Amino acid sequence: LSPIAPLGEARAAEITTGLSFDTLVLLLGALVVAVAVVLLGTWPSLRAAHRLQPEARDLDRRPSTIVGLLSSAGAPPTMLIGVRHGLERRAGGNSVPVGSALLGTVLAVVALCGTAVFGASLSHLTSTPKLYGEPFQGDFSNQGGGKGLPDPALVNSLVHNPSVTAVTEGFASSVTIHGEPVGTVAGTSLKGPLAFSVVSGHLPDDVGQMGLGAKTMAAVGAHLGSLVPVGVPLLTGGTKTVSFRVVSEVSFPVLTGVTSLGYGAIFTLNGFAQAACPAGASHGQCLQGLFASDTGGGVLASFAPDRSGQAALASYTKKYKSLVQPRVTPTALVNFGEAVNFPLVFGVILALFGAATLVHLLVVSVARRRRELGLLKALGFVSRQLVGVVSWQSTTLAVVGVVIGVPLGIVLGRAVWHTFALNVGVVPVSVVSAGLLVVLGVCVLVAANLLAALPALAAARSKPGELLHTQ
């Protein structure tokens, strides 16, 4: 792959393409592989050293309960024999690697299902702005124009418009938490809830409360419920340290270049004003000074999802064109969305290993059950029935893989997505596409039967004399 790797944007960024060898990594990797092989071979070696005699092992073999149930239900001989071959490890005096094949099939299905859940959740995230911090559709911001409070006519119109579901007024600034500079939003709700998305906890509703982004929270060593010292810039100059309690983890949108996904802090407008304004200043003068700061102020508005809401949004966008700020999809999501094929590639690789273990089982099973297959053919089984036996064996393994692997894959996919979402700083909503999982399960069954074709044909074309030959 070196002539075409790395792929995508990474290739454009790579200065020296071509082969490169890291001797230390290669040597350590070889050592790890050697140790792993020895460790993995220890248990089979001990088991082989203490194995029972073939006769005792055959007597100790217990019939499969599933095969018994199928037999009671009147299943055809090809199904009964194939299912038994797929579940029982013994073949005369030899053992068949059924456990390895089952494990490989389950892991392959788990990987594919987990990838499907992760991919569906990522697609849902990127198509649902409120999950990554944008529950609003209109951002009417001064963008540092120094115009003070937002246009009263705009604010009044938004508040009284029935197609507008929420209006938040506020401004952007910057504070320090434990010496770390943090972009800040201070706002108040004029209609409906505050236009920010909560990952956990609740949005600030008191003067002593604040919310933080996931990455900011980790950077300053805070957590929900903790009391942190915040350095607030004063209107008169200098900084004042005030303690605020963290009551929420918030998914922040990209606003005025101050907050972004996972980074930022939010305060109530009154809480920030109380900390930043000098004693004796009137509330109106204080707010005017805050909104006239370098970063300016603005209004966030959420519109109804129906036609009237869309029409209202278009009307406001046209009328207040100079104030409207375009919606920005977070760079982290864009970059990860372009590289999301990594989990898919990982899932496909595991699926290929699962397919390899399945083919290995079928080949070994046919080889070690030569006498049994020869007896079946001598008793009257035709080639089609022998093909059916091997196909049912492969189908049994696939069904077990689907039954066990799909639920585990869903659990794993949801867990990985939840961890990823919390780390990035978005609302962790996982999506399980039932239709996609059904298609995946059907594909696994079809693939298992396709993989069984060659071993099945090899068994069907052999002559009874060759199959009954003992070495």
Short mmCIF file of C-alpha atoms in Angstrom, two decimals:
data_model
loop_
_atom_site.label_atom_id
_atom_site.label_comp_id
_atom_site.label_asym_id
_atom_site.label_seq_id
_atom_site.Cartn_x
_atom_site.Cartn_y
_atom_site.Cartn_z
CA LEU A 1 0.00 0.00 0.00
CA SER A 2 2.98 2.34 0.25
CA PRO A 3 2.54 3.76 -3.30
CA ILE A 4 -0.96 5.01 -2.42
CA ALA A 5 -0.61 5.60 1.33
CA PRO A 6 -1.24 7.74 3.28
CA LEU A 7 -4.71 8.49 1.94
CA GLY A 8 -6.77 11.66 1.70
CA GLU A 9 -5.64 14.92 3.25
CA ALA A 10 -2.89 13.15 5.15
CA ARG A 11 -1.15 12.43 1.83
CA ALA A 12 -1.19 16.12 0.92
CA ALA A 13 0.27 16.98 4.32
CA GLU A 14 2.99 14.29 4.22
CA ILE A 15 6.27 15.76 2.99
CA THR A 16 8.21 12.54 2.48
CA THR A 17 6.02 9.78 1.08
CA GLY A 18 7.43 6.31 0.56
CA LEU A 19 8.79 3.52 2.71
CA SER A 20 9.93 4.13 6.26
CA PHE A 21 11.03 1.56 8.83
CA ASP A 22 11.17 1.99 12.57
CA THR A 23 13.65 -0.65 13.70
CA LEU A 24 12.76 -0.39 17.38
CA VAL A 25 9.02 -0.78 16.73
CA LEU A 26 9.59 -3.73 14.38
CA LEU A 27 11.83 -5.56 16.86
CA LEU A 28 9.47 -4.94 19.78
CA GLY A 29 6.54 -6.03 17.61
CA ALA A 30 8.30 -9.25 16.65
CA LEU A 31 9.05 -9.96 20.31
CA VAL A 32 5.43 -9.32 21.31
CA VAL A 33 4.18 -11.63 18.54
CA ALA A 34 6.56 -14.40 19.61
CA VAL A 35 5.57 -14.13 23.28
CA ALA A 36 1.87 -13.99 22.39
CA VAL A 37 2.10 -17.12 20.24
CA VAL A 38 3.84 -19.03 23.03
CA LEU A 39 1.24 -17.92 25.58
CA LEU A 40 -1.66 -18.74 23.29
CA GLY A 41 -0.21 -22.17 22.63
CA THR A 42 0.32 -23.05 26.29
CA TRP A 43 -3.23 -24.14 27.08
CA PRO A 44 -3.73 -26.26 23.93
CA SER A 45 -0.37 -27.93 24.60
CA LEU A 46 -1.29 -28.79 28.19
CA ARG A 47 -4.69 -30.03 27.10
CA ALA A 48 -3.15 -32.22 24.41
CA ALA A 49 -0.63 -33.65 26.90
CA HIS A 50 -3.39 -34.76 29.26
CA ARG A 51 -6.09 -35.64 26.73
CA LEU A 52 -8.23 -38.76 27.16
CA GLN A 53 -7.87 -41.84 25.01
CA PRO A 54 -9.97 -41.68 21.83
CA GLU A 55 -12.35 -44.39 23.02
CA ALA A 56 -12.94 -42.71 26.37
CA ARG A 57 -13.34 -39.35 24.68
CA ASP A 58 -16.01 -40.69 22.32
CA LEU A 59 -17.92 -42.20 25.26
CA ASP A 60 -17.66 -38.92 27.18
CA ARG A 61 -19.11 -36.88 24.32
CA ARG A 62 -22.51 -35.40 25.11
CA PRO A 63 -25.05 -34.90 22.34
CA SER A 64 -26.03 -31.33 21.54
CA THR A 65 -29.28 -30.15 23.11
CA ILE A 66 -30.05 -28.05 20.04
CA VAL A 67 -29.62 -31.06 17.78
CA GLY A 68 -31.98 -33.00 20.05
CA LEU A 69 -34.61 -30.28 19.77
CA LEU A 70 -34.26 -30.15 15.99
CA SER A 71 -34.56 -33.92 15.81
CA SER A 72 -37.76 -33.83 17.87
CA ALA A 73 -39.12 -31.18 15.50
CA GLY A 74 -38.52 -33.46 12.50
CA ALA A 75 -35.62 -31.62 10.91
CA PRO A 76 -34.06 -33.30 7.84
CA PRO A 77 -30.87 -35.35 8.24
CA THR A 78 -28.71 -32.79 6.42
CA MET A 79 -29.70 -30.10 8.91
CA LEU A 80 -29.21 -32.36 11.93
CA ILE A 81 -25.77 -33.51 10.87
CA GLY A 82 -24.66 -30.02 9.77
CA VAL A 83 -25.80 -28.40 13.02
CA ARG A 84 -24.06 -31.15 15.02
CA HIS A 85 -20.85 -30.56 13.08
CA GLY A 86 -21.15 -26.83 13.77
CA LEU A 87 -21.55 -27.24 17.53
CA GLU A 88 -19.63 -30.38 18.51
CA ARG A 89 -15.85 -30.32 18.72
CA ARG A 90 -15.24 -34.05 18.39
CA ALA A 91 -14.75 -35.83 15.09
CA GLY A 92 -13.90 -39.45 15.82
CA GLY A 93 -10.56 -39.40 17.58
CA ASN A 94 -9.82 -35.84 16.56
CA SER A 95 -11.02 -32.43 17.64
CA VAL A 96 -12.29 -29.70 15.35
CA PRO A 97 -11.58 -25.99 16.12
CA VAL A 98 -15.25 -25.11 16.60
CA GLY A 99 -14.49 -22.77 19.51
CA SER A 100 -12.04 -20.71 17.48
CA ALA A 101 -14.49 -20.44 14.59
CA LEU A 102 -17.35 -19.42 16.89
CA LEU A 103 -15.17 -16.81 18.59
CA GLY A 104 -13.95 -15.43 15.27
CA THR A 105 -17.47 -15.24 13.86
CA VAL A 106 -18.83 -13.53 16.98
CA LEU A 107 -15.97 -11.02 17.02
CA ALA A 108 -16.51 -10.25 13.33
CA VAL A 109 -20.23 -9.63 13.86
CA VAL A 110 -19.53 -7.56 17.00
CA ALA A 111 -17.06 -5.40 15.07
CA LEU A 112 -19.42 -4.85 12.15
CA CYS A 113 -22.42 -4.10 14.37
CA GLY A 114 -20.40 -1.79 16.59
CA THR A 115 -19.14 0.05 13.50
CA ALA A 116 -22.70 0.33 12.17
CA VAL A 117 -23.96 1.83 15.45
CA PHE A 118 -21.01 4.24 15.65
CA GLY A 119 -21.41 5.35 12.02
CA ALA A 120 -25.18 5.84 12.35
CA SER A 121 -24.68 7.84 15.55
CA LEU A 122 -22.05 10.04 13.90
CA SER A 123 -24.30 10.69 10.92
CA HIS A 124 -27.15 11.59 13.27
CA LEU A 125 -24.86 13.94 15.19
CA THR A 126 -23.60 15.83 12.15
CA SER A 127 -27.17 16.23 10.84
CA THR A 128 -28.57 17.42 14.19
CA PRO A 129 -26.99 20.78 15.14
CA LYS A 130 -28.62 20.92 18.59
CA LEU A 131 -26.53 17.90 19.62
CA TYR A 132 -23.29 19.77 18.99
CA GLY A 133 -24.38 23.01 20.62
CA GLU A 134 -26.66 24.77 18.14
CA PRO A 135 -30.30 24.47 19.20
CA PHE A 136 -30.81 27.90 17.59
CA GLN A 137 -31.14 28.76 13.90
CA GLY A 138 -30.53 32.50 14.01
CA ASP A 139 -27.40 34.18 15.37
CA PHE A 140 -27.80 37.98 15.26
CA SER A 141 -24.49 39.24 16.60
CA ASN A 142 -22.68 42.59 16.67
CA GLN A 143 -19.37 40.76 16.20
CA GLY A 144 -17.31 43.34 18.10
CA GLY A 145 -18.94 46.30 16.41
CA GLY A 146 -19.18 48.12 19.72
CA LYS A 147 -22.89 48.86 19.23
CA GLY A 148 -23.88 48.07 22.80
CA LEU A 149 -27.14 46.30 23.46
CA PRO A 150 -28.78 44.44 20.54
CA ASP A 151 -31.32 46.32 18.43
CA PRO A 152 -34.42 46.70 20.67
CA ALA A 153 -36.69 46.46 17.62
CA LEU A 154 -35.15 43.11 16.66
CA VAL A 155 -35.39 41.77 20.20
CA ASN A 156 -39.01 42.89 20.61
CA SER A 157 -39.99 41.41 17.25
CA LEU A 158 -38.39 38.04 18.04
CA VAL A 159 -39.95 37.82 21.49
CA HIS A 160 -43.47 38.49 20.19
CA ASN A 161 -43.25 36.37 17.04
CA PRO A 162 -45.24 33.12 17.53
CA SER A 163 -42.91 31.30 15.09
CA VAL A 164 -39.92 31.97 17.40
CA THR A 165 -39.71 29.39 20.18
CA ALA A 166 -36.73 30.74 22.15
CA VAL A 167 -34.73 33.96 22.39
CA THR A 168 -31.47 34.33 24.30
CA GLU A 169 -29.69 37.67 24.72
CA GLY A 170 -26.07 37.85 25.76
CA PHE A 171 -22.48 38.70 24.98
CA ALA A 172 -19.11 36.96 24.67
CA SER A 173 -16.07 37.66 26.80
CA SER A 174 -13.09 35.89 28.31
CA VAL A 175 -12.20 34.83 31.87
CA THR A 176 -9.45 32.83 33.55
CA ILE A 177 -10.00 29.65 35.56
CA HIS A 178 -6.99 28.41 37.53
CA GLY A 179 -4.88 30.62 35.27
CA GLU A 180 -6.31 29.12 32.06
CA PRO A 181 -7.92 31.62 29.63
CA VAL A 182 -11.47 30.50 28.81
CA GLY A 183 -13.87 31.93 26.24
CA THR A 184 -17.10 32.90 27.93
CA VAL A 185 -20.74 33.52 27.11
CA ALA A 186 -23.06 35.34 29.51
CA GLY A 187 -26.72 35.25 28.63
CA THR A 188 -30.30 35.50 29.76
CA SER A 189 -33.46 34.00 28.36
CA LEU A 190 -36.04 36.43 27.00
CA LYS A 191 -38.29 33.64 25.74
CA GLY A 192 -38.12 29.88 26.21
CA PRO A 193 -34.97 28.11 27.48
CA LEU A 194 -31.41 29.32 27.00
CA ALA A 195 -30.23 28.50 23.48
CA PHE A 196 -27.48 26.10 24.55
CA SER A 197 -27.31 22.30 24.63
CA VAL A 198 -26.70 20.54 27.94
CA VAL A 199 -24.68 17.33 28.03
CA SER A 200 -25.23 16.79 31.76
CA GLY A 201 -26.54 18.81 34.67
CA HIS A 202 -28.63 21.96 34.07
CA LEU A 203 -27.94 25.35 32.55
CA PRO A 204 -27.00 28.12 35.03
CA ASP A 205 -30.06 29.81 36.51
CA ASP A 206 -28.50 31.68 39.44
CA VAL A 207 -25.77 34.30 39.85
CA GLY A 208 -23.32 31.87 41.43
CA GLN A 209 -23.57 29.15 38.79
CA MET A 210 -21.70 28.36 35.59
CA GLY A 211 -21.42 25.68 32.90
CA LEU A 212 -18.25 24.40 31.19
CA GLY A 213 -17.37 22.57 28.02
CA ALA A 214 -15.99 19.03 28.33
CA LYS A 215 -12.43 19.88 27.31
CA THR A 216 -12.38 23.07 29.37
CA MET A 217 -13.65 21.15 32.38
CA ALA A 218 -10.85 18.63 32.01
CA ALA A 219 -8.22 21.34 31.44
CA VAL A 220 -9.08 23.23 34.64
CA GLY A 221 -9.66 20.10 36.72
CA ALA A 222 -13.32 20.84 37.44
CA HIS A 223 -16.35 18.58 37.65
CA LEU A 224 -20.08 18.90 38.19
CA GLY A 225 -20.68 20.39 41.61
CA SER A 226 -17.17 21.75 42.11
CA LEU A 227 -16.52 25.35 43.18
CA VAL A 228 -13.91 27.03 40.97
CA PRO A 229 -12.23 30.47 41.19
CA VAL A 230 -12.96 32.56 38.11
CA GLY A 231 -10.94 35.61 37.15
CA VAL A 232 -13.50 38.07 35.72
CA PRO A 233 -12.27 41.20 33.86
CA LEU A 234 -13.64 44.38 35.46
CA LEU A 235 -15.12 47.21 33.44
CA THR A 236 -12.85 49.59 35.30
CA GLY A 237 -9.78 47.52 34.52
CA GLY A 238 -8.04 44.69 36.30
CA THR A 239 -9.44 41.32 37.32
CA LYS A 240 -11.65 40.15 40.13
CA THR A 241 -11.66 36.55 41.36
CA VAL A 242 -15.12 35.18 42.10
CA SER A 243 -16.08 31.60 42.97
CA PHE A 244 -18.71 29.91 40.80
CA ARG A 245 -20.22 26.46 41.11
CA VAL A 246 -20.14 24.19 38.03
CA VAL A 247 -23.71 22.98 37.47
CA SER A 248 -23.52 21.65 33.92
CA GLU A 249 -21.43 20.34 31.07
CA VAL A 250 -22.43 22.29 27.98
CA SER A 251 -21.94 21.61 24.29
CA PHE A 252 -20.75 24.96 22.96
CA PRO A 253 -21.21 26.17 19.39
CA VAL A 254 -18.67 28.25 17.48
CA LEU A 255 -19.60 31.78 18.63
CA THR A 256 -17.65 34.93 17.77
CA GLY A 257 -14.43 32.93 17.83
CA VAL A 258 -14.64 32.69 21.64
CA THR A 259 -16.34 29.35 22.28
CA SER A 260 -16.12 26.15 20.26
CA LEU A 261 -17.00 22.48 20.59
CA GLY A 262 -15.86 21.32 24.03
CA TYR A 263 -14.34 24.69 24.96
CA GLY A 264 -16.00 27.53 26.81
CA ALA A 265 -17.91 28.68 29.87
CA ILE A 266 -21.41 30.06 30.33
CA PHE A 267 -22.78 32.34 33.08
CA THR A 268 -26.07 34.03 33.72
CA LEU A 269 -26.07 37.62 32.56
CA ASN A 270 -26.75 38.88 36.07
CA GLY A 271 -24.09 36.63 37.57
CA PHE A 272 -21.38 37.90 35.23
CA ALA A 273 -22.53 41.53 35.63
CA GLN A 274 -22.46 41.27 39.40
CA ALA A 275 -18.85 40.09 39.25
CA ALA A 276 -17.61 42.47 36.54
CA CYS A 277 -19.35 45.74 37.40
CA PRO A 278 -18.01 48.17 40.02
CA ALA A 279 -19.93 48.75 43.21
CA GLY A 280 -22.56 51.47 42.96
CA ALA A 281 -23.00 51.18 39.16
CA SER A 282 -26.59 50.94 37.93
CA HIS A 283 -27.67 47.68 36.33
CA GLY A 284 -28.48 49.39 33.02
CA GLN A 285 -25.11 51.16 32.81
CA CYS A 286 -23.34 47.92 33.70
CA LEU A 287 -25.07 45.94 30.96
CA GLN A 288 -24.44 48.72 28.42
CA GLY A 289 -20.76 48.57 29.24
CA LEU A 290 -20.60 44.79 29.00
CA PHE A 291 -22.40 44.69 25.66
CA ALA A 292 -20.14 47.43 24.33
CA SER A 293 -17.01 45.36 25.01
CA ASP A 294 -14.63 44.25 22.28
CA THR A 295 -16.47 41.05 21.50
CA GLY A 296 -19.89 42.71 21.40
CA GLY A 297 -23.29 41.19 22.11
CA GLY A 298 -26.04 39.48 20.23
CA VAL A 299 -29.24 37.46 20.16
CA LEU A 300 -29.72 33.75 19.54
CA ALA A 301 -33.15 32.67 18.30
CA SER A 302 -34.75 29.28 17.78
CA PHE A 303 -37.52 28.99 15.19
CA ALA A 304 -40.36 26.51 14.88
CA PRO A 305 -39.53 23.56 12.61
CA ASP A 306 -42.63 24.08 10.45
CA ARG A 307 -43.06 26.27 7.36
CA SER A 308 -43.96 29.34 9.37
CA GLY A 309 -40.72 29.04 11.32
CA GLN A 310 -38.66 28.67 8.18
CA ALA A 311 -40.41 31.64 6.60
CA ALA A 312 -39.81 33.75 9.71
CA LEU A 313 -36.11 32.79 9.74
CA ALA A 314 -35.75 33.76 6.07
CA SER A 315 -37.48 37.08 6.73
CA TYR A 316 -35.23 37.99 9.68
CA THR A 317 -32.14 36.87 7.79
CA LYS A 318 -33.01 39.15 4.90
CA LYS A 319 -33.95 42.15 7.08
CA TYR A 320 -30.95 41.91 9.45
CA LYS A 321 -28.44 40.67 6.91
CA SER A 322 -25.57 42.67 8.42
CA LEU A 323 -26.04 41.00 11.81
CA VAL A 324 -26.65 37.40 10.77
CA GLN A 325 -23.71 35.09 11.44
CA PRO A 326 -23.42 31.89 9.38
CA ARG A 327 -23.72 28.55 11.15
CA VAL A 328 -20.37 26.78 11.44
CA THR A 329 -20.03 23.01 11.76
CA PRO A 330 -17.27 22.33 14.31
CA THR A 331 -13.94 21.51 12.67
CA ALA A 332 -13.48 18.49 14.94
CA LEU A 333 -16.66 16.90 13.61
CA VAL A 334 -15.79 17.72 10.00
CA ASN A 335 -12.32 16.22 10.32
CA PHE A 336 -13.55 13.12 12.13
CA GLY A 337 -16.40 12.72 9.66
CA GLU A 338 -13.86 12.63 6.83
CA ALA A 339 -11.79 10.04 8.72
CA VAL A 340 -14.73 7.95 9.92
CA ASN A 341 -13.73 5.17 7.54
CA PHE A 342 -11.18 4.08 10.18
CA PRO A 343 -13.70 2.14 12.33
CA LEU A 344 -15.17 0.74 9.11
CA VAL A 345 -11.74 -0.47 7.98
CA PHE A 346 -11.14 -1.94 11.44
CA GLY A 347 -14.49 -3.75 11.30
CA VAL A 348 -13.78 -5.10 7.83
CA ILE A 349 -10.37 -6.39 8.94
CA LEU A 350 -11.94 -8.26 11.86
CA ALA A 351 -14.63 -9.57 9.50
CA LEU A 352 -11.92 -10.94 7.21
CA PHE A 353 -10.26 -12.68 10.15
CA GLY A 354 -13.64 -14.11 11.12
CA ALA A 355 -14.13 -15.37 7.58
CA ALA A 356 -10.66 -16.91 7.63
CA THR A 357 -11.38 -18.81 10.86
CA LEU A 358 -14.69 -20.02 9.41
CA VAL A 359 -13.04 -21.31 6.24
CA HIS A 360 -10.32 -22.93 8.35
CA LEU A 361 -12.94 -24.71 10.43
CA LEU A 362 -14.81 -25.99 7.38
CA VAL A 363 -11.66 -27.27 5.70
CA VAL A 364 -10.42 -28.96 8.89
CA SER A 365 -13.87 -30.35 9.64
CA VAL A 366 -14.20 -31.93 6.20
CA ALA A 367 -10.68 -33.36 6.46
CA ARG A 368 -11.16 -34.81 9.95
CA ARG A 369 -14.64 -36.14 9.26
CA ARG A 370 -13.66 -38.00 6.13
CA ARG A 371 -14.77 -41.34 7.53
CA GLU A 372 -18.12 -39.96 8.67
CA LEU A 373 -18.77 -38.29 5.31
CA GLY A 374 -17.72 -41.50 3.54
CA LEU A 375 -20.20 -43.51 5.60
CA LEU A 376 -22.95 -41.02 4.77
CA LYS A 377 -22.21 -41.34 1.07
CA ALA A 378 -22.05 -45.14 1.31
CA LEU A 379 -25.45 -45.11 3.07
CA GLY A 380 -26.97 -43.25 0.15
CA PHE A 381 -26.27 -39.56 0.65
CA VAL A 382 -25.95 -37.86 -2.73
CA SER A 383 -23.57 -34.98 -3.44
CA ARG A 384 -26.31 -32.40 -2.92
CA GLN A 385 -26.94 -33.71 0.59
CA LEU A 386 -23.25 -33.59 1.50
CA VAL A 387 -23.14 -30.01 0.27
CA GLY A 388 -26.16 -29.36 2.48
CA VAL A 389 -24.39 -30.83 5.52
CA VAL A 390 -21.40 -28.47 5.14
CA SER A 391 -23.71 -25.53 4.37
CA TRP A 392 -25.77 -26.17 7.49
CA GLN A 393 -22.56 -26.36 9.51
CA SER A 394 -21.51 -22.96 8.21
CA THR A 395 -25.01 -21.55 8.69
CA THR A 396 -25.04 -22.75 12.30
CA LEU A 397 -21.83 -20.88 13.05
CA ALA A 398 -23.18 -17.77 11.35
CA VAL A 399 -26.46 -17.92 13.29
CA VAL A 400 -24.59 -18.27 16.58
CA GLY A 401 -22.39 -15.34 15.58
CA VAL A 402 -25.42 -13.18 14.74
CA VAL A 403 -27.42 -14.14 17.84
CA ILE A 404 -24.51 -13.41 20.18
CA GLY A 405 -22.62 -10.81 18.16
CA VAL A 406 -25.44 -8.40 17.29
CA PRO A 407 -26.46 -7.60 20.91
CA LEU A 408 -22.81 -7.38 21.97
CA GLY A 409 -22.06 -5.18 18.96
CA ILE A 410 -24.92 -2.83 19.85
CA VAL A 411 -23.72 -2.58 23.45
CA LEU A 412 -20.11 -2.03 22.36
CA GLY A 413 -21.04 0.49 19.67
CA ARG A 414 -23.19 2.49 22.08
CA ALA A 415 -20.46 2.44 24.74
CA VAL A 416 -17.74 3.56 22.32
CA TRP A 417 -19.98 6.27 20.90
CA HIS A 418 -20.93 7.51 24.36
CA THR A 419 -17.26 7.74 25.33
CA PHE A 420 -16.38 9.52 22.08
CA ALA A 421 -19.27 11.98 22.39
CA LEU A 422 -18.44 12.90 25.97
CA ASN A 423 -14.77 13.34 25.10
CA VAL A 424 -15.58 15.64 22.17
CA GLY A 425 -18.17 17.57 24.16
CA VAL A 426 -21.44 16.80 22.35
CA VAL A 427 -24.73 15.42 23.61
CA PRO A 428 -24.28 11.60 23.58
CA VAL A 429 -27.23 10.28 21.56
CA SER A 430 -26.59 6.86 20.00
CA VAL A 431 -28.57 5.55 17.05
CA VAL A 432 -29.29 1.88 16.37
CA SER A 433 -30.58 1.28 12.87
CA ALA A 434 -32.66 -1.90 13.02
CA GLY A 435 -32.87 -2.13 9.25
CA LEU A 436 -29.11 -1.87 8.84
CA LEU A 437 -28.52 -4.55 11.47
CA VAL A 438 -31.02 -6.88 9.78
CA VAL A 439 -29.24 -6.39 6.46
CA LEU A 440 -25.91 -7.03 8.18
CA GLY A 441 -27.21 -10.27 9.71
CA VAL A 442 -28.51 -11.47 6.35
CA CYS A 443 -25.17 -10.62 4.73
CA VAL A 444 -23.34 -12.65 7.39
CA LEU A 445 -25.53 -15.69 6.65
CA VAL A 446 -25.06 -15.31 2.90
CA ALA A 447 -21.30 -14.83 3.27
CA ALA A 448 -21.06 -17.92 5.48
CA ASN A 449 -22.74 -20.07 2.85
CA LEU A 450 -20.58 -18.63 0.09
CA LEU A 451 -17.47 -19.43 2.12
CA ALA A 452 -18.75 -22.98 2.60
CA ALA A 453 -19.08 -23.57 -1.14
CA LEU A 454 -15.56 -24.83 -1.87
CA PRO A 455 -15.22 -27.17 1.17
CA ALA A 456 -18.73 -28.47 0.44
CA LEU A 457 -17.94 -29.18 -3.20
CA ALA A 458 -14.67 -30.85 -2.18
CA ALA A 459 -16.56 -33.18 0.15
CA ALA A 460 -19.26 -33.89 -2.44
CA ARG A 461 -16.83 -34.78 -5.23
CA SER A 462 -14.78 -37.21 -3.13
CA LYS A 463 -15.45 -40.91 -3.59
CA PRO A 464 -16.57 -43.08 -0.66
CA GLY A 465 -13.42 -45.19 -0.94
CA GLU A 466 -11.24 -42.12 -0.60
CA LEU A 467 -13.27 -40.74 2.29
CA LEU A 468 -13.16 -44.08 4.17
CA HIS A 469 -9.44 -44.49 3.69
CA THR A 470 -7.60 -44.39 7.02
CA GLN A 471 -3.96 -43.51 7.23
#
